[in-house]
Tab-separated table of C-alpha atoms and ligand atoms in Angstrom:
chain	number	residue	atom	x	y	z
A	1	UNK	CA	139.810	-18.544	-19.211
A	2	UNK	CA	143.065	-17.378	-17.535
A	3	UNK	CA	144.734	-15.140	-20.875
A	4	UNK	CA	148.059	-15.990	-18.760
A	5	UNK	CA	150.379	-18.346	-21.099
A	6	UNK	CA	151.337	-21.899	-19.553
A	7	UNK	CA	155.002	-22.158	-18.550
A	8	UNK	CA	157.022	-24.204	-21.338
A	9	UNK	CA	159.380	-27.024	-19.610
A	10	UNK	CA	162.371	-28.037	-21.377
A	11	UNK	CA	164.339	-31.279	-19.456
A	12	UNK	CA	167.951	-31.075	-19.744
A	13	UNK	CA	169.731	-34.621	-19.241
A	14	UNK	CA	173.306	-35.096	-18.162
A	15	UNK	CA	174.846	-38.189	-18.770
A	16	UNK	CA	177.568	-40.331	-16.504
A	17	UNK	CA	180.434	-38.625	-15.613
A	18	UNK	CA	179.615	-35.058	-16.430
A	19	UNK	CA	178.874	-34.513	-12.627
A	20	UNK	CA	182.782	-34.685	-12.482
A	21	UNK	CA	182.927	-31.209	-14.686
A	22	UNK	CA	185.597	-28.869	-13.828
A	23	UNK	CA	187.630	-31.690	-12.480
A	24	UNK	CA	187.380	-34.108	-15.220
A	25	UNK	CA	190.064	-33.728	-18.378
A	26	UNK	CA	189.219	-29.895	-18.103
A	27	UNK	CA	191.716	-29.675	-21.598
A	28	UNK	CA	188.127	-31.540	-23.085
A	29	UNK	CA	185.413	-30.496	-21.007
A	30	UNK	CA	186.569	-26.894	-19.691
A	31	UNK	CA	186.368	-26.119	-16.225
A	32	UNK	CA	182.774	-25.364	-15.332
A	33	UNK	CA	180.751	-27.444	-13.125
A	34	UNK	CA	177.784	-28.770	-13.730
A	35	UNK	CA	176.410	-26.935	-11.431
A	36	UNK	CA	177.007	-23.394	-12.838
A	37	UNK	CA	176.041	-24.698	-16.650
A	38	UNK	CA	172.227	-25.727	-14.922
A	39	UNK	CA	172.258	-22.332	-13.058
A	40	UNK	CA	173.411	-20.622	-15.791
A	41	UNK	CA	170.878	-22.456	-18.007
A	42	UNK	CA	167.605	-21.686	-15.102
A	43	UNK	CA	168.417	-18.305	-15.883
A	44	UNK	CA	168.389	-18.178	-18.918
A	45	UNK	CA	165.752	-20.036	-19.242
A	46	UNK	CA	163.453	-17.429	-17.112
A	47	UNK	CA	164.172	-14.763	-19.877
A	48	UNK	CA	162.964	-17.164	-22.480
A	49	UNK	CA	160.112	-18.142	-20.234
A	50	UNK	CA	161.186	-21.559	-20.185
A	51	UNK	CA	161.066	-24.116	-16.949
A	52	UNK	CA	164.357	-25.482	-17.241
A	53	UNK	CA	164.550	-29.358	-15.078
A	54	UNK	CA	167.713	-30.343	-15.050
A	55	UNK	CA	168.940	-34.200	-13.851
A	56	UNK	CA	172.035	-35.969	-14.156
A	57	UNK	CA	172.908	-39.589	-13.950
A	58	UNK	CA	175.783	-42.005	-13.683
A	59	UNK	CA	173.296	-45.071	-14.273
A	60	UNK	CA	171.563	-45.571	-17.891
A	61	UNK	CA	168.374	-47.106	-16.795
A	62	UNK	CA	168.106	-43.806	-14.332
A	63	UNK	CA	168.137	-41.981	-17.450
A	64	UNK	CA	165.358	-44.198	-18.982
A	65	UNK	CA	163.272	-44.108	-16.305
A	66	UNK	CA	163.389	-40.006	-16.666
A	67	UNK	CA	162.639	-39.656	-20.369
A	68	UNK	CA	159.836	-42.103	-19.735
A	69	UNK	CA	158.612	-39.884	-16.758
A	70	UNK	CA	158.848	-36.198	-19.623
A	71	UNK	CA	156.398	-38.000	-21.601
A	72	UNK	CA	153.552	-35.264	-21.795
A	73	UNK	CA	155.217	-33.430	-19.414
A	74	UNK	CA	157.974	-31.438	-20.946
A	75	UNK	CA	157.897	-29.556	-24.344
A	76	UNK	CA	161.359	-29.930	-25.072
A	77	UNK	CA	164.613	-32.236	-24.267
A	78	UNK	CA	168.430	-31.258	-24.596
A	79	UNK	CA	170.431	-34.494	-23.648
A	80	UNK	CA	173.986	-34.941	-23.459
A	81	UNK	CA	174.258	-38.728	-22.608
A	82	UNK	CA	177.694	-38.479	-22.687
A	83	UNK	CA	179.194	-42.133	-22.853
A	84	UNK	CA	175.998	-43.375	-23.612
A	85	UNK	CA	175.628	-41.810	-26.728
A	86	UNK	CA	177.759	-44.538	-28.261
A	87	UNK	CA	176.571	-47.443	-26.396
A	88	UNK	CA	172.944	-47.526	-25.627
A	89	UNK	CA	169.678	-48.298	-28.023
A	90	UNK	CA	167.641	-48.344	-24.540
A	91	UNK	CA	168.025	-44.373	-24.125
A	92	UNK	CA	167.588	-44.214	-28.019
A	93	UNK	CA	164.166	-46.179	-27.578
A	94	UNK	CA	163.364	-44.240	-24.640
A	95	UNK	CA	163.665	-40.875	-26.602
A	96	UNK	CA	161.490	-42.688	-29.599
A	97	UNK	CA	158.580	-41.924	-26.950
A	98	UNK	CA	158.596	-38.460	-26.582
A	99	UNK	CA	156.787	-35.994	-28.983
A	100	UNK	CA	158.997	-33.112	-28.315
A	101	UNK	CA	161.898	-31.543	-29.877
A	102	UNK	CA	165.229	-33.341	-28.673
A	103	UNK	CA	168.536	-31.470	-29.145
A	104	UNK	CA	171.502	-33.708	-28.557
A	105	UNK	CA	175.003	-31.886	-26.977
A	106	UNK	CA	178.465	-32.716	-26.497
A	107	UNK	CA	181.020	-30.116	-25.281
A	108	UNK	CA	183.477	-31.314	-26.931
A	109	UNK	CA	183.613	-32.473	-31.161
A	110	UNK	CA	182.687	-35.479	-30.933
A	111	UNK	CA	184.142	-36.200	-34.547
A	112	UNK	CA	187.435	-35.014	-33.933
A	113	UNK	CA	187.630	-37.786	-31.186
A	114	UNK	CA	188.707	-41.250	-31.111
A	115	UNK	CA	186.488	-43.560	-33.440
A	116	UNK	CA	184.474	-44.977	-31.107
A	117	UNK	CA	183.185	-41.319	-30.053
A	118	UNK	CA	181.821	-40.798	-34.036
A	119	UNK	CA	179.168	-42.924	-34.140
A	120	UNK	CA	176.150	-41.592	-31.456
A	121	UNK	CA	173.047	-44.004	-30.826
A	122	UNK	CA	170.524	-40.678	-30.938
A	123	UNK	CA	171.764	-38.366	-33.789
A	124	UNK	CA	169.539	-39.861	-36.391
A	125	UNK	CA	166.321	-39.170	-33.770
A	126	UNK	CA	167.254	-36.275	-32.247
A	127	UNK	CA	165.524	-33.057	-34.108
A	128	UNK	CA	169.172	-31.570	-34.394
A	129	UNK	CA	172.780	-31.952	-32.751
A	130	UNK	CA	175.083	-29.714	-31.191
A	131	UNK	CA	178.882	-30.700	-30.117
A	132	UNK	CA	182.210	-28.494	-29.972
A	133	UNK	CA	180.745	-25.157	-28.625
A	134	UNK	CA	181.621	-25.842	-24.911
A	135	UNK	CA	179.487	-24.896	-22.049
A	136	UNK	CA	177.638	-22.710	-24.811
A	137	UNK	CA	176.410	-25.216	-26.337
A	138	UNK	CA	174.114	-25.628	-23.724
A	139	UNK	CA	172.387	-22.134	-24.003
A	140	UNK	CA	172.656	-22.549	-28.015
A	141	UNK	CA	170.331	-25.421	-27.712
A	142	UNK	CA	167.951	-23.957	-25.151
A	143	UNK	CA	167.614	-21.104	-27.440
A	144	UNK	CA	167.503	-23.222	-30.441
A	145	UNK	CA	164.362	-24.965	-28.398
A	146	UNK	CA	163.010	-22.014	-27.279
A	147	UNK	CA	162.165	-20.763	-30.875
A	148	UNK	CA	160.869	-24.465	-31.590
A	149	UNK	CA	157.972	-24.185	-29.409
B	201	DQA	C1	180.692	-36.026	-24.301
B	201	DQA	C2	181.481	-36.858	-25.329
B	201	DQA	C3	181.429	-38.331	-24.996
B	201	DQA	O1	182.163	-39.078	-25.955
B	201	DQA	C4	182.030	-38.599	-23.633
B	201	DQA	O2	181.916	-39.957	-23.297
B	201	DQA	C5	181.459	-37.724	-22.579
B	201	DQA	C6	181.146	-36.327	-22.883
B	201	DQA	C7	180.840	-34.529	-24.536
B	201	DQA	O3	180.055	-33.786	-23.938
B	201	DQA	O4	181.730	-34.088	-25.251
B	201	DQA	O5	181.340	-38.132	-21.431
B	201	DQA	O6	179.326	-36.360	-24.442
C-alpha cells in the first residue's frame, strides 16, 4: 500500500454577486476580487496540503446542484452564499447531505447589517460561522478546516 497520504479537498462556494468583488460597495466588501481571494486561498491551501475547488454562482439551484455533486467527494465546505443565506432552505437542505465540516463566511458582520441580513438559513447547520474578518476570513476558515480533518 502506497504510505503516500490522499490529498484532502475542501470546496469553497461563492454566492451571487460576489463575482462583482472589488467593484461592488468596496466600503462593505473591500476591494479584492474574487479572483485573488481563490488564488490566494489555492495557495494556501498547498501549504496545508489541502485541494482547494473553488466555484461561484449567481443562480441558487447552480449552487445546489454543486453541494449535491461534494457529496463523498470533498472533506470539507466553506460557503459564503451571500444573499442566499437569508433566503433559501434549498441550499440549507442541500448542505443537510454532506458529512463534512461546513464553515459558513461573510466578509462583512452580518449582524451589524440591516435586519433582514441577521437571520442566515445555514448557521444552525453549519459546524461554525465566520463574518466581519474581510478577505481573511476566508483563510481563517480554511485553516479552521484544515485542523478539522
Ligand atoms: C455577504 C452578506 C450578505 O448579506 C450579502 O447579501 C452578500 C455578502 C457577506 O459576505 O458579507 O452578498 O454574504
Amino acid at each position: 500500500m502506497s504510505k503516500r497520504k490522499t490529498l484532502r479537498k475542501v470546496l469553497v462556494i461563492h454566492g451571487p454577486n460576489l463575482n462583482m468583488l472589488g467593484k461592488r460597495e468596496p466600503d462593505i466588501y473591500g476591494k479584492t476580487t474574487l479572483d485573488e481571494i481563490n488564488k490566494k486561498l489555492e495557495k494556501l491551501g498547498k501549504k496545508l496540503g489541502i485541494a482547494v475547488d473553488t466555484f461561484q454562482s449567481n443562480h441558487e439551484g447552480s449552487i445546489v446542484e454543486k453541494i449535491q455533486d461534494a457529496m463523498g467527494k470533498c472533506q470539507g465546505l466553506i460557503i459564503n452564499p451571500a444573499a442566499y443565506t437569508h433566503t433559501s432552505i434549498a441550499i440549507r437542505d442541500a448542505l443537510l447531505i454532506i458529512d463534512a465540516p461546513i464553515i459558513e463566511i461573510h466578509l462583512s458582520n452580518i449582524y451589524k447589517r440591516e435586519a433582514f441580513r441577521h437571520k442566515s438559513m445555514i448557521a444552525d447547520i453549519a459546524t461554525a460561522q465566520i463574518a466581519g474578518f474581510g478577505i481573511l476570513g476566508y483563510s481563517m476558515a480554511l485553516e479552521a478546516i484544515a485542523t478539522m480533518i
